[in-house]
Every structure is written in C-alpha cells, then in structure tokens.
CSV table of C-alpha atoms and ligand atoms in Angstrom, one decimal:
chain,number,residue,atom,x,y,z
A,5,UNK,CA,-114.3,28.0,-94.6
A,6,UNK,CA,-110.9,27.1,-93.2
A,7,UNK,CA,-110.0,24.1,-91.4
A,8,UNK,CA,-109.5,24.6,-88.0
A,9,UNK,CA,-107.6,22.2,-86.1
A,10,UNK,CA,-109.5,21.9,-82.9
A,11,UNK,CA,-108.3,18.4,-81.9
A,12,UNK,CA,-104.4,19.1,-83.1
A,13,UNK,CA,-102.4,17.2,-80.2
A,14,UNK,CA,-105.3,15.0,-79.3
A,15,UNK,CA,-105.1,11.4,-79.4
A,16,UNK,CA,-109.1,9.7,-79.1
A,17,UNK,CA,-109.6,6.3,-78.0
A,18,UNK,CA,-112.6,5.4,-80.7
A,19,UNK,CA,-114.7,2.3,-80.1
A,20,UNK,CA,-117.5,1.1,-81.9
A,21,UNK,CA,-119.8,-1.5,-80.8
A,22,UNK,CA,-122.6,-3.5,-82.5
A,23,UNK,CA,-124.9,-1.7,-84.1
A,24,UNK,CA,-126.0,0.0,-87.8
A,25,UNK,CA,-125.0,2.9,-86.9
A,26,UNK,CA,-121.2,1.7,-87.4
A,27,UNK,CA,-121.8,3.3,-90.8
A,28,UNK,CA,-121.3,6.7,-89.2
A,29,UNK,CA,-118.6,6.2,-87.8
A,30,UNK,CA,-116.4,6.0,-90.7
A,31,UNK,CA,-117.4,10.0,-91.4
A,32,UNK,CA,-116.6,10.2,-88.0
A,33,UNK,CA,-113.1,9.0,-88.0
A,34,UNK,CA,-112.6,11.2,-90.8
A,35,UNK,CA,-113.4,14.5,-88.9
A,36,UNK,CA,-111.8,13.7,-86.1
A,37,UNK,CA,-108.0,12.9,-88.1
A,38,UNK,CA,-109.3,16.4,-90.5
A,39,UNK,CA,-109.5,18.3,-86.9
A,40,UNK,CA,-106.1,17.3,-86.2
A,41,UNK,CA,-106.8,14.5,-83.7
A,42,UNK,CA,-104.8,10.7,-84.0
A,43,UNK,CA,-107.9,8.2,-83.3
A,44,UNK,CA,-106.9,5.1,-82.6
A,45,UNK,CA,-110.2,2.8,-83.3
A,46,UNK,CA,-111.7,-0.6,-80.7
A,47,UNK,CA,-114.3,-2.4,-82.8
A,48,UNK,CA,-116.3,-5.1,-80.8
A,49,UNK,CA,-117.6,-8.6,-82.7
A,50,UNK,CA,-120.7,-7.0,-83.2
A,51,UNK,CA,-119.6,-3.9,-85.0
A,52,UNK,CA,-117.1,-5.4,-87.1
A,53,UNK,CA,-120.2,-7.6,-88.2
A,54,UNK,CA,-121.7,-3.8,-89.7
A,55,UNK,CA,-118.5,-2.7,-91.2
A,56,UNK,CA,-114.6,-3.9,-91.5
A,57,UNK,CA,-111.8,-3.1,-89.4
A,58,UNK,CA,-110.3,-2.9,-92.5
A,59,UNK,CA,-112.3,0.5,-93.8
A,60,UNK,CA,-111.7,2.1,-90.3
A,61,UNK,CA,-107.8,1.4,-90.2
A,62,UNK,CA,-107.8,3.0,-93.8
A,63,UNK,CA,-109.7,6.2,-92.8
A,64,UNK,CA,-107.8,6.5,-89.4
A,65,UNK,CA,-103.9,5.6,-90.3
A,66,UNK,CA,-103.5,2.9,-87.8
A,67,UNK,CA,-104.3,-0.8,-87.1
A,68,UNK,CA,-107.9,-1.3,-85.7
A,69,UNK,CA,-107.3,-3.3,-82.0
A,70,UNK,CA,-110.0,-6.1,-82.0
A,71,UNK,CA,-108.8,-8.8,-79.3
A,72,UNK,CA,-107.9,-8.8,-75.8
A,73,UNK,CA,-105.0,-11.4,-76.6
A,74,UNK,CA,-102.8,-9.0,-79.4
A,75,UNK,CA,-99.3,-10.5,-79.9
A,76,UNK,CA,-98.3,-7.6,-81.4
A,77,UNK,CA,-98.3,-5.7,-78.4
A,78,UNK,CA,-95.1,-5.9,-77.1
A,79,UNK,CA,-96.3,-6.2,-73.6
A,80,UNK,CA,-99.6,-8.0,-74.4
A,81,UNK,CA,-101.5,-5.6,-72.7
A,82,UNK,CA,-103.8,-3.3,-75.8
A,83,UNK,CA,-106.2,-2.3,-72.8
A,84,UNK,CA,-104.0,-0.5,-71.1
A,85,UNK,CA,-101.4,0.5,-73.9
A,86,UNK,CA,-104.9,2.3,-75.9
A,87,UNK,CA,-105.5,4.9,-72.8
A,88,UNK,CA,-102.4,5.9,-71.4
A,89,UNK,CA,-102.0,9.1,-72.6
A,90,UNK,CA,-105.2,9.5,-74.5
A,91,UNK,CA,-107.0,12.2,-74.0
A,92,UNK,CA,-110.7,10.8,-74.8
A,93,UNK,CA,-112.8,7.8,-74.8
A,94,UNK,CA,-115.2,7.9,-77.0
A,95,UNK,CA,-117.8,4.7,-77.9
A,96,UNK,CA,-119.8,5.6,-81.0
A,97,UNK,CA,-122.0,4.1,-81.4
A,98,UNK,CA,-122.8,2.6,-77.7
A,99,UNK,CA,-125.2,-0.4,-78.1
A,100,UNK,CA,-127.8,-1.2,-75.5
A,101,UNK,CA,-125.6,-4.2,-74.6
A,102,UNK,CA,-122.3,-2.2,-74.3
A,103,UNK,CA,-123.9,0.4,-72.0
A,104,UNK,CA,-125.4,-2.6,-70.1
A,105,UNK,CA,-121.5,-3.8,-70.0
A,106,UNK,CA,-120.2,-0.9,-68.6
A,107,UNK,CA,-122.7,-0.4,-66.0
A,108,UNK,CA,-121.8,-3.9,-64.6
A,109,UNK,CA,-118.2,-3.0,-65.0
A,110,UNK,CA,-117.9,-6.2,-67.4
A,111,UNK,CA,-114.5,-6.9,-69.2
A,112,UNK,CA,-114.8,-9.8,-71.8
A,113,UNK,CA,-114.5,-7.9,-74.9
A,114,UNK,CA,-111.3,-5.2,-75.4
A,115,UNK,CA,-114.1,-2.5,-75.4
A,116,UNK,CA,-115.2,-2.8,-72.3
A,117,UNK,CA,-111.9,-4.1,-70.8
A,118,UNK,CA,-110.5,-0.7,-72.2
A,119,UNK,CA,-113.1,1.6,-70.8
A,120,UNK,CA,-112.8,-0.1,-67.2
A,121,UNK,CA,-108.9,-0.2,-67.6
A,122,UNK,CA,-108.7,3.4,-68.4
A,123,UNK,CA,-107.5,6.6,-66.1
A,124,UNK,CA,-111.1,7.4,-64.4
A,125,UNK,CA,-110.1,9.3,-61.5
A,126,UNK,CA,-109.7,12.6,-60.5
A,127,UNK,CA,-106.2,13.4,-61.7
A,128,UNK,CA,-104.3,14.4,-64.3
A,129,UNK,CA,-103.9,11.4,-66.3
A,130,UNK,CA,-107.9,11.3,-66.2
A,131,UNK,CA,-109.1,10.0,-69.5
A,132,UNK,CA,-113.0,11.1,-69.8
A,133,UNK,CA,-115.7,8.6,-71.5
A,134,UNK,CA,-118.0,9.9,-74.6
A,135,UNK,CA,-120.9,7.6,-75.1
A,136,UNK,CA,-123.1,8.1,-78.5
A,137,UNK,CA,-125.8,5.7,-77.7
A,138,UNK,CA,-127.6,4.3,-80.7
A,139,UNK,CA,-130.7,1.7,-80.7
A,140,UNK,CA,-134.0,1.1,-81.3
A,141,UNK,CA,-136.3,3.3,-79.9
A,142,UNK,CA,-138.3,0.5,-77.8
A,143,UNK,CA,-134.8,-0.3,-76.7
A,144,UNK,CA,-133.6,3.6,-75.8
A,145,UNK,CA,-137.0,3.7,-73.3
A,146,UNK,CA,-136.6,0.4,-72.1
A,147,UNK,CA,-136.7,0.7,-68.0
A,148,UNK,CA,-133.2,-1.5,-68.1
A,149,UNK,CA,-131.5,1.0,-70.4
A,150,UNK,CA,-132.5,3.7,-68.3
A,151,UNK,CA,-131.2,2.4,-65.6
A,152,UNK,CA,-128.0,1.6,-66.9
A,153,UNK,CA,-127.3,5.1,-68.5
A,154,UNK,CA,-128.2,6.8,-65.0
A,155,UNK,CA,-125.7,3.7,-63.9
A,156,UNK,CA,-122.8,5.0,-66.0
A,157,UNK,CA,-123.4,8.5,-65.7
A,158,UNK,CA,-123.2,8.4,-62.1
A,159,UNK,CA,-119.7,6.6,-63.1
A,160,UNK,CA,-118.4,9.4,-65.1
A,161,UNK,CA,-119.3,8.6,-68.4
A,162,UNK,CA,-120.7,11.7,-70.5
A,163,UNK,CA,-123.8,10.5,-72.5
A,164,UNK,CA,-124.4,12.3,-75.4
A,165,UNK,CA,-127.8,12.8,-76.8
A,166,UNK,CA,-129.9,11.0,-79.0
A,167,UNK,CA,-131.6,12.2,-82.2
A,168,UNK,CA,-134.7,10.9,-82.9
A,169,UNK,CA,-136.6,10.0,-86.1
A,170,UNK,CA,-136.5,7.5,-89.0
A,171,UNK,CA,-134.7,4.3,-87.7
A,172,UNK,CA,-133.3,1.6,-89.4
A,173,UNK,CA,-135.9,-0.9,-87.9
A,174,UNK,CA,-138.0,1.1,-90.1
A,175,UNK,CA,-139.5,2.4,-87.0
A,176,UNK,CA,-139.8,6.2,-85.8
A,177,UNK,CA,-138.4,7.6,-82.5
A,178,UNK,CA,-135.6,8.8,-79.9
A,179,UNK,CA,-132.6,6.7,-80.3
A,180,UNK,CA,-130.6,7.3,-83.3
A,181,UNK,CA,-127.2,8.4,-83.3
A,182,UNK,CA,-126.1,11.9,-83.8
A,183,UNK,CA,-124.4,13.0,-87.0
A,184,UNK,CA,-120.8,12.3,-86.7
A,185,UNK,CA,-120.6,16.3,-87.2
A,186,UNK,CA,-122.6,16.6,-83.9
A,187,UNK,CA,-120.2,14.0,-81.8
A,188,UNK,CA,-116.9,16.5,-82.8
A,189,UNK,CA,-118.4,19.4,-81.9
A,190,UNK,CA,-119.7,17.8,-78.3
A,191,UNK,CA,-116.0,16.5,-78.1
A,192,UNK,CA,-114.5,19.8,-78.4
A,193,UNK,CA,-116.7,20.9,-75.6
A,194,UNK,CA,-116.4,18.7,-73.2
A,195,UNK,CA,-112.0,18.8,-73.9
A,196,UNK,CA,-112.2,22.7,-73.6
A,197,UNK,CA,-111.1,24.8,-70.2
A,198,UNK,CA,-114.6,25.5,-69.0
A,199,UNK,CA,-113.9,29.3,-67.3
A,200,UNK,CA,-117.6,29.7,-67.0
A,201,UNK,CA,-118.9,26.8,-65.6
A,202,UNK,CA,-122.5,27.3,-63.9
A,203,UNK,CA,-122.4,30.7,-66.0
A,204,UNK,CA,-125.2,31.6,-67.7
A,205,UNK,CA,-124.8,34.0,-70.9
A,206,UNK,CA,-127.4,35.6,-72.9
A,207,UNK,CA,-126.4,36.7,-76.6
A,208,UNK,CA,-128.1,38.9,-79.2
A,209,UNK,CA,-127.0,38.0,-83.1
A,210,UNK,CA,-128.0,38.8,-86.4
A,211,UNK,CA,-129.8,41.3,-88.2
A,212,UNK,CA,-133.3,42.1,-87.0
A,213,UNK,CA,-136.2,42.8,-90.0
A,214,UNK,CA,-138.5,45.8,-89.8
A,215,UNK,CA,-141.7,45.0,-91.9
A,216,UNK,CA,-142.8,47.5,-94.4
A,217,UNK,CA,-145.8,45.0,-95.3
A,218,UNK,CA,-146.5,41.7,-95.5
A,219,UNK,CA,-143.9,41.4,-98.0
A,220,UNK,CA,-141.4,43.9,-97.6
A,221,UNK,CA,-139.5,45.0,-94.8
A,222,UNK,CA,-135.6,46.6,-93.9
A,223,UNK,CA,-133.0,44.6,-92.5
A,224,UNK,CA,-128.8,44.8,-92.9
A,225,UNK,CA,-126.0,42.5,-93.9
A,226,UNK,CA,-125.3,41.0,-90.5
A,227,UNK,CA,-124.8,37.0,-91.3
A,228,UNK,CA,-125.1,36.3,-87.6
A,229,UNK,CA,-121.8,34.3,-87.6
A,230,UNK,CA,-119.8,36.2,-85.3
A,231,UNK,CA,-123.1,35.8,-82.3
A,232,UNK,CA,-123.1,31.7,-83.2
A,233,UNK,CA,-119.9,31.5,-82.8
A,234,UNK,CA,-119.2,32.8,-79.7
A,235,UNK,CA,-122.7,31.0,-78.4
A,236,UNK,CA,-121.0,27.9,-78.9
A,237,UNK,CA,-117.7,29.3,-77.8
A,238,UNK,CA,-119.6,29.9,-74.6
A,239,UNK,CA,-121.4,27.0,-74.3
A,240,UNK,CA,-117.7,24.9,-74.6
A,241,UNK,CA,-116.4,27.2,-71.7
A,242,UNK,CA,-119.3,25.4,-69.9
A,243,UNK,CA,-121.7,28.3,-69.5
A,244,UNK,CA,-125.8,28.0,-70.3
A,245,UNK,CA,-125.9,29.8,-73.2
A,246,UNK,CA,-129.0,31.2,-74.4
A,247,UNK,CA,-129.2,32.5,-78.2
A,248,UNK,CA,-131.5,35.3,-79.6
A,249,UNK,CA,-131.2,35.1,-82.9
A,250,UNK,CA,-132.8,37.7,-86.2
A,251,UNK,CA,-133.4,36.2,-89.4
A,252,UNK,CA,-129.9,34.1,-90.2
A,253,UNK,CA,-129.3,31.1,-92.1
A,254,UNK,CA,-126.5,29.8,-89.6
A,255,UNK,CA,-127.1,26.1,-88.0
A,256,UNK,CA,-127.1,26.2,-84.2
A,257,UNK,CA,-124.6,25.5,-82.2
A,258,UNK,CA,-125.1,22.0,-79.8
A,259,UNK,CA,-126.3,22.8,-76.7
A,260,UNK,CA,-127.5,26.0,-76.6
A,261,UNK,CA,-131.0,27.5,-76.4
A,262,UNK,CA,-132.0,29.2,-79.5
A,263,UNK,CA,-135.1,31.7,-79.8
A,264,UNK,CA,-136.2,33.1,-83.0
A,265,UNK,CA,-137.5,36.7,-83.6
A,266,UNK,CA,-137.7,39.1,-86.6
A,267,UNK,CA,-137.5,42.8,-85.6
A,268,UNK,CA,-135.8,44.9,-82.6
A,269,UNK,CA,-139.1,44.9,-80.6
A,270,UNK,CA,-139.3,41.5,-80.4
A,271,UNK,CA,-135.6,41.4,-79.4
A,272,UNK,CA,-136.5,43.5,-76.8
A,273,UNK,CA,-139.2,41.8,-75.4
A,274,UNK,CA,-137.5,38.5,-75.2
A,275,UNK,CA,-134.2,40.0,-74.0
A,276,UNK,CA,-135.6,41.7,-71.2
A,277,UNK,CA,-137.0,39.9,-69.0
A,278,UNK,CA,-134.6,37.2,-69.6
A,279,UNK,CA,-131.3,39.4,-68.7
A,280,UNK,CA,-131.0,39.7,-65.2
A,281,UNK,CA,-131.0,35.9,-64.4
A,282,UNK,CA,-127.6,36.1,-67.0
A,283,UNK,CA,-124.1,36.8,-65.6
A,284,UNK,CA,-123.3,38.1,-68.7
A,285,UNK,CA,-124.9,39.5,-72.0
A,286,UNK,CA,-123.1,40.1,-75.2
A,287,UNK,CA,-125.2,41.9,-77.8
A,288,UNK,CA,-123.4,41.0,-81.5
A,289,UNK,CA,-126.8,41.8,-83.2
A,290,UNK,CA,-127.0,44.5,-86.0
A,291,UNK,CA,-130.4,45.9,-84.4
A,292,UNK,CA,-131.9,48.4,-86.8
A,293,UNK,CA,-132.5,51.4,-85.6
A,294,UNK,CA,-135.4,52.5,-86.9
A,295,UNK,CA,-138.5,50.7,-87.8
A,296,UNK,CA,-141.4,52.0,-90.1
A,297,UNK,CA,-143.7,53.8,-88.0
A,298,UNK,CA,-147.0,52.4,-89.7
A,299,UNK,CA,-147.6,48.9,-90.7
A,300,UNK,CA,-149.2,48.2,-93.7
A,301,UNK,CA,-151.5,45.4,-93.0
A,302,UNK,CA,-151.9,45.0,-96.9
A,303,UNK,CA,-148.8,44.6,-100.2
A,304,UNK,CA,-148.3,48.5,-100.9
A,305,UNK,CA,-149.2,48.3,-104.6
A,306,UNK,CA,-147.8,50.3,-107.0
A,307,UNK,CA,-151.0,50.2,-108.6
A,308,UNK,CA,-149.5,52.2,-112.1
A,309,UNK,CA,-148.6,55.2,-109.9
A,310,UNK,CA,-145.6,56.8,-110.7
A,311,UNK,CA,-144.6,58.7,-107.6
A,312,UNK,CA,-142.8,56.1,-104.9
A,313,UNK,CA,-144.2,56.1,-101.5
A,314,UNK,CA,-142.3,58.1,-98.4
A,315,UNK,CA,-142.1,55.9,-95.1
A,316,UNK,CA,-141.9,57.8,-91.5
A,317,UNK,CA,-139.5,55.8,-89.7
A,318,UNK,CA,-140.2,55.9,-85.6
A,319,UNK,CA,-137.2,54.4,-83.5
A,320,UNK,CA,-136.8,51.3,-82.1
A,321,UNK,CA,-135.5,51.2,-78.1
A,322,UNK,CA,-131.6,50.3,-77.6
A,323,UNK,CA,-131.5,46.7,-75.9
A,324,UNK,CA,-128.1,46.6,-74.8
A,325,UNK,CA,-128.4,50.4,-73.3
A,326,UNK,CA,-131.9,49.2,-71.8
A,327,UNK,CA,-130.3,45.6,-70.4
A,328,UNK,CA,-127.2,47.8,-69.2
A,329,UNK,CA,-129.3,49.9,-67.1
A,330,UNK,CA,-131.3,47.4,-65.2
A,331,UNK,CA,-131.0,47.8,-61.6
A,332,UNK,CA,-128.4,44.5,-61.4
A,333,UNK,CA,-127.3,44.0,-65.0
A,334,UNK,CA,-125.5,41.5,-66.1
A,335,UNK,CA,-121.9,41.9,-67.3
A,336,UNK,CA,-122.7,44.1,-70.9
A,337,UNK,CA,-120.9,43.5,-73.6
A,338,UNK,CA,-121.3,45.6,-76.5
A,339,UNK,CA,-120.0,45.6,-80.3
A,340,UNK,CA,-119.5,48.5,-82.5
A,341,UNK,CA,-119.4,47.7,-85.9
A,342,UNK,CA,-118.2,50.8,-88.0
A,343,UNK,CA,-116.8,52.5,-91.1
A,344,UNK,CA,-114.3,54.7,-89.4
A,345,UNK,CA,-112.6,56.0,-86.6
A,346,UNK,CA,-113.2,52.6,-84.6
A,347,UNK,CA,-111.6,53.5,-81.4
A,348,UNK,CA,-113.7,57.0,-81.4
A,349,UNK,CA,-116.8,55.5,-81.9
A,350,UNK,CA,-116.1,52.1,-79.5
A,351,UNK,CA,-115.1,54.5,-76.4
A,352,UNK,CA,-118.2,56.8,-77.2
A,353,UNK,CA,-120.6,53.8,-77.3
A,354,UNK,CA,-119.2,52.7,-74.2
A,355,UNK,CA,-119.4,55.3,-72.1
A,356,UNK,CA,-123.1,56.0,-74.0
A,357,UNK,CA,-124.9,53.3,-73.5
A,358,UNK,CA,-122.6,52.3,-69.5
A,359,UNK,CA,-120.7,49.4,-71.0
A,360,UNK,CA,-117.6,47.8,-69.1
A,361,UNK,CA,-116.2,46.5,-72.8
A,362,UNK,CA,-117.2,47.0,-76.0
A,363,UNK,CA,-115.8,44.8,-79.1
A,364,UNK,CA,-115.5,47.6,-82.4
A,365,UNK,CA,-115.0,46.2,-85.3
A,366,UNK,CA,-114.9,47.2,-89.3
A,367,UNK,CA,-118.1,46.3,-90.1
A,368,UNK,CA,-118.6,46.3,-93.7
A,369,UNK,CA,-115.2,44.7,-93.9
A,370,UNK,CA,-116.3,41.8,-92.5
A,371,UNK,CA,-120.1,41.2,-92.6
A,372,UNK,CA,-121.1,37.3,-94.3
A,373,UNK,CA,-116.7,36.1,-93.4
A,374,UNK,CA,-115.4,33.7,-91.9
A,375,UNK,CA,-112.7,35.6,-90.5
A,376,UNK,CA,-112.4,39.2,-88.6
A,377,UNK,CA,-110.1,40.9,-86.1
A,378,UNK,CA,-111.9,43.0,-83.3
A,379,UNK,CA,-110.5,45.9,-81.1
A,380,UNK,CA,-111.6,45.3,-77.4
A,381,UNK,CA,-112.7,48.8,-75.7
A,382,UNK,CA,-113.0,49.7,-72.2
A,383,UNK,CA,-112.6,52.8,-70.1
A,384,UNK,CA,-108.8,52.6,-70.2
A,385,UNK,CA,-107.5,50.5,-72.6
A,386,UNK,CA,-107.8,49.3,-76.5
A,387,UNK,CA,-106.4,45.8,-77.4
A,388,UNK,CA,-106.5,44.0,-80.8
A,389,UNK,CA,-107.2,40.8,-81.5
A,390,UNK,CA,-105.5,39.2,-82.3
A,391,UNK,CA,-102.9,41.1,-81.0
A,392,UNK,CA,-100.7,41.3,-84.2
A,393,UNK,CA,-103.2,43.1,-85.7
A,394,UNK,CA,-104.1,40.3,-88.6
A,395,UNK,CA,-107.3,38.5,-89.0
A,396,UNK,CA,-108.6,35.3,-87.7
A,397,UNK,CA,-111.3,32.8,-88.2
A,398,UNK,CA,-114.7,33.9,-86.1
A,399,UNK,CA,-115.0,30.8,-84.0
A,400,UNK,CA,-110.8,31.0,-83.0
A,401,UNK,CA,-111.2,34.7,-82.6
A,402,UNK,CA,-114.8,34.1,-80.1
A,403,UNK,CA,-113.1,31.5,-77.8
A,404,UNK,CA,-110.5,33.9,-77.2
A,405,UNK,CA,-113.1,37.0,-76.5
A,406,UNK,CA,-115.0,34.2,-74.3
A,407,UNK,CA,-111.8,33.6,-72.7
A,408,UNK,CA,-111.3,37.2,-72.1
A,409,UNK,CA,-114.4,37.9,-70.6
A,410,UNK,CA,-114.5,35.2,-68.7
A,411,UNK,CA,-111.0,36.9,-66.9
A,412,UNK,CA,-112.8,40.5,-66.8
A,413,UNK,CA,-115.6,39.0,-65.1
A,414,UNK,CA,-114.2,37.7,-62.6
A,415,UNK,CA,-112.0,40.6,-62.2
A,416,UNK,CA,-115.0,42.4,-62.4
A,417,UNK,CA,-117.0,40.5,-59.6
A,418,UNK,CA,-114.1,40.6,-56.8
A,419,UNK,CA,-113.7,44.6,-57.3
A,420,UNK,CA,-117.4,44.8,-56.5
A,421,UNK,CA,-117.4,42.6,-53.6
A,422,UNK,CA,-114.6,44.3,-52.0
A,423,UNK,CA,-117.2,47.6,-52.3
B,14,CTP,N1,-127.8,47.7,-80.0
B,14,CTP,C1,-128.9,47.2,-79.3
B,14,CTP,N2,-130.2,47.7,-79.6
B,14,CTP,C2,-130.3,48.7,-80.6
B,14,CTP,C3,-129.1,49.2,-81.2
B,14,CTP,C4,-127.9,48.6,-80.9
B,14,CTP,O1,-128.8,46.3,-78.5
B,14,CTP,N3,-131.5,49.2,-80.8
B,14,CTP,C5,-126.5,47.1,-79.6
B,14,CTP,C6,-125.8,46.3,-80.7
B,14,CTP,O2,-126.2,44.9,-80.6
B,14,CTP,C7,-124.4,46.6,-80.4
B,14,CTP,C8,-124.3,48.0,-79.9
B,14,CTP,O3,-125.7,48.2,-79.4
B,14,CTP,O4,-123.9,45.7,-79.4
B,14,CTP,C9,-123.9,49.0,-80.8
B,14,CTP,O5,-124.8,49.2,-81.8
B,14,CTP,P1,-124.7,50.3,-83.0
B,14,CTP,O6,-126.0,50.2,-83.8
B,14,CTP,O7,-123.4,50.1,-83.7
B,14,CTP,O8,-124.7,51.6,-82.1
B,14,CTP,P2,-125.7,52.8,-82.1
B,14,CTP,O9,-126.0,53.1,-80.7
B,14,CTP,O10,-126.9,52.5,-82.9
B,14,CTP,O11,-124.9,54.0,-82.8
B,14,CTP,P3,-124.7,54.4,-84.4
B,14,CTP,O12,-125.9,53.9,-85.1
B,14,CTP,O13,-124.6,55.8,-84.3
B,14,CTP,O14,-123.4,53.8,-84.8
C-alpha cells in the first residue's frame, strides 16, 4: 500500500498526560510525522514518569515542551507560541485528572495552560481539541468522570472513544486507549470538509457468496476495498454511514455501522428496508447474479461417480434497480465494473436500472488494488478520474467521488424543489 499523506501541511499540538498508555503514543507520533503532519509533543510530570521526553523528541524531530517557565522561548510564552497556527490539539492519552483539569478550566501544568490558551472560538484561527481518554475502568464509569467529559464536551473538546478489554491494572473493561492507528484515522475525520453533515449514506461492498452446499458456494473477485473506502470517506465528510458488507477481509472503517451478510438475498433484505431513511445509496458490491436454484442441505459427494453434477441457476433480484425504484429513493449511485466498452455499458446501466450517476470502471483491471481510476456516468456527461486519465489510490480516489456527490446532490435536491 502507498503512503498517503493525509496530514501533509498539518501541524498537531500532541500532549500526553499521566498514564501507561504513554507507550502508545510513541507509535502514534510516528504515524502522525509518516502522514505528513509536524507534531509538536506537551508531556505533563506524570507522563514523562511512563516514558522520556527524550524518546518522543527523537520520533517527532523537535524538542518536547515540559514547563510553563521555557527560557528558550524567546518571548517566554510556550502556551501560546504551541497553538498559534496549529491546526489540532490532540491529548493522548487524557488521564482522569487531566480531563478533570480541563473541565475546571485549571492552568498549572503547560498541558492544560495550552489547551485553555488555545484558539477555541468560532473563527478561523479555531484550533479543535482531540481527547483519547485512557484509565481504569472503575475510573472511566466513575460518576465524576462522567461528569467532567459531558463538562468538556459541552466546551468543545471532541472525546474520542474508548476500547475496552484487558487493562494494565490487570483488570477487564471500557477505558483503554485506542490504537494509535485508530486516533489518526479519527483525526483525519474530524480535520476533513464535512459536505454531508447530518447526511446519512447507505453502501453496498463486496462480493456476495451463493451456497452450493454447506461447503461450496459461487462468489467473485471483488476485495471490497473500493465500498470501505468510500464508507470511511463518507463518514469523514460527516455523514452516518452505514456499511453492507459480503464476505471481505477489509478492517472497518471508525465510525461507521457495519452489517454482515453472505449472498444477494440477504443483501437485499437488509438493504431494503433500510434505504429510504438514506439520502444517498451507492452500491460498489459485485452482487452475483445468479444463485443455485436448489440448496443442498447436505456436501454433494462425489461418491466415485464420474459424471460432474449440472446446477440450475435461478436469478437473484437487482438491489440497486429495486432501491432506485422506491417511491422516494435515495440518491442512487451505481458502479459498472466491466471488460469493455465502459462508457457503452455505464450509460446503458444507467438508464436501465434509473440511475442519476453511475461510476464504470475496468473491473478485472483492478479487483484486490490499491489503486483504480473510474469514469463517472450520467445522462449527459462522462468524466474521469482522475481527470488526467492515470490511476490513483482507492481511499484518494473515494473522497474525491464523495466530494462529487456530495455537489450533485445538492445540485440534485434544489432542481427538485424548484419542481
Ligand atoms: N447490482 C445490484 N444487485 C444486483 C446486481 C447488481 O445492486 N443483483 C448493482 C451493483 O452493485 C452495481 C450495479 O448494480 O452498482 C451494476 O452491476 P452489474 O452486475 O455490473 O450490472 P448488471 O445489471 O448485472 O449487468 P451485467 O451483468 O450485464 O454487466
């Protein structure tokens, strides 16, 4: 997979307070300078007591800040020289105590002092707050806590979840930190353009399997990549996302709603009656067609016979043209993966199945990549992207389809109110 600089530019404001879970944080700094980002680390007493400054300025490229009185500022002020211009906050992990801090609006430790001092408002120069909360679980349910991270929510702050599970403490339960992995990805999220906030988006991905028996079944290449990534794409473009997913070996993405199922019919049946309350539904899945008409409840055994068995193949109902045709469908979007004659095939799908845009690609060119270009299809037009023609990583090449259908939407949505 190639890198992909999602925080180029970016300059993140890194503290860590007190707590084991400092030892994530030096992966963490990694990702964040491989994305591209400059992260300028804040370690409190505590968390320097769990790992060095030392470690953190190595991995990061710059001095750590530690105390409120730095002569080496020139204008003695690292509280307010740390923020300006940053374009994140982000405290992982937060102790107990530190969200406790910030909820009084306490300053005695740079930390804190640097989260008060920093652009909150509602301008331009605003500088938004990440907290990765990270304690014991006794502590994470404690009525104080809860109070405190409603306290600096209501503040501003964006409080990431928690994972839960073995804890240092030896103890099980909600409170660890999420992987340093997670935080990025959550970071890119909440830094993107959000075009579809209070959207909700349904999305169909990966190949569906058609049981022969128990053992056996048909299914197709799809790797499911493309669908994930423009779930997540979706999801960072602030929309509800809501994932159907075949049988695919692809994590997924943070923050959207994943359901299982194995063949077209159980596509179906959860797509359905789930599409209407979606603004828009974009179908990336490689649904079979056809399905084996009978079920064998039992392993066919070959049983020493030398003639193979024949299969009658019954077909299996087209979501996207079923979803398209609802009374008030959501915004369709279909794709059209093919061998040939791409534009041909796109229109004709379109216009088949009522489309407003369909996304054709070479199919067998790019099923299990990382990268593809796609040909976006509508009644009048035919545009490639990317628009030179070449090929790009999936997850690029999905925020800029999110993007775009987040601008045909709303194109979409005036044109019909003004009927
Ligand atoms: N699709 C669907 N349900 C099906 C078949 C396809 O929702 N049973 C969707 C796919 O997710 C994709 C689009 O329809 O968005 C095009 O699928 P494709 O299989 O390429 O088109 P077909 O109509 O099956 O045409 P053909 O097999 O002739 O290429």
């Amino acid at each position: 997979m190639t890198d992909i600089f999602d925080l180029a530019g970016r300059r993140v404001v890194l503290g860590l307070s007190g707590g084991i879970a400092c030892y994530k944080s030096c992966e963490l700094v990694r990702l964040l300078v491989k994305a591209g980002a400059e992260a300028r680390v804040v370690m409190t007493a505590g968390a320097a007591r769990f790992i060095t400054p030392d470690t953190l300025q190595a991995l990061s490229g710059h001095p750590v800040a530690t105390e409120i009185w730095d002569a080496r500022e020139p204008n003695g002020m690292p509280h307010i020289n740390l923020t300006r211009g940053a374009d994140a906050v982000l405290v992982a992990p937060a102790s107990a105590d530190f969200i406790a801090r910030l909820a009084q609006g306490r300053s005695e430790d740079l930390l804190s002092l640097t989260c008060l001092a920093r652009p909150w408002g509602s301008g331009n120069q605003r500088v938004p707050l990440l907290l990765a909360p990270a304690m014991n679980r006794e502590m994470w349910s404690h009525p104080a806590t809860r109070r405190n991270l409603a306290q600096v929510a209501a503040d501003g702050a964006l409080v990431l979840a928690v994972d839960s599970g073995d804890q240092a403490c030896g103890e099980v339960g909600d409170g660890r930190m999420i992987e340093a992995a997670a935080i990025v990805e959550d970071l890119i999220a909440a830094l993107s353009p959000k075009p579809l906030a209070g959207r909700s988006v349904l999305i169909t991905a990966g190949p569906t399997f058609e049981a022969i028996d128990p053992v056996r079944g048909i299914t197709n290449l799809s790797s499911g990549k493309m669908g994930f990534a423009l779930a997540r794409a979706a999801r960072e473009a602030g929309a509800n996302v809501t994932l159907v997913a075949g049988p695919v070996h692809v994590p997924t993405p943070r923050g959207v709603r994943r359901v299982d199922v194995q063949s077209a019919a159980q596509m179906y049946d959860v797509v359905l009656p789930a599409a209407s309350a979606n603004e828009i539904f974009i179908a990336t899945a490689a649904v079979a067609d056809w399905r084996p008409a009978q079920l064998s409840e039992h392993k066919i055994k070959k049983g020493g016979k030398k003639v193979a068995p024949t299969f009658e193949l019954a077909e299996n109902a087209d979501i996207l043209a079923a979803v398209a045709a609802l009374p008030v469908p959501p915004y369709c979007v279909g794709f059209a993966a093919e061998s040939e004659k791409l534009l041909e095939h796109a229109r004709d799908k379109l216009r088949r199945k009522k489309l407003p845009l369909i996304v054709g690609n070479l199919g067998p060119a790019t099923f299990g990549r990382d990268d593809n270009a796609l040909l976006l299809v509508d009644e009048t037009s035919a545009t490639p992207l990317p628009a030179d023609g070449s090929s790009l990583d999936k997850l690029s090449l999905a925020r800029v389809l999110v993007a775009e259908i987040a601008r045909r939407l709303a194109a979409h949505t005036r044109a019909r109110s003004a009927t």
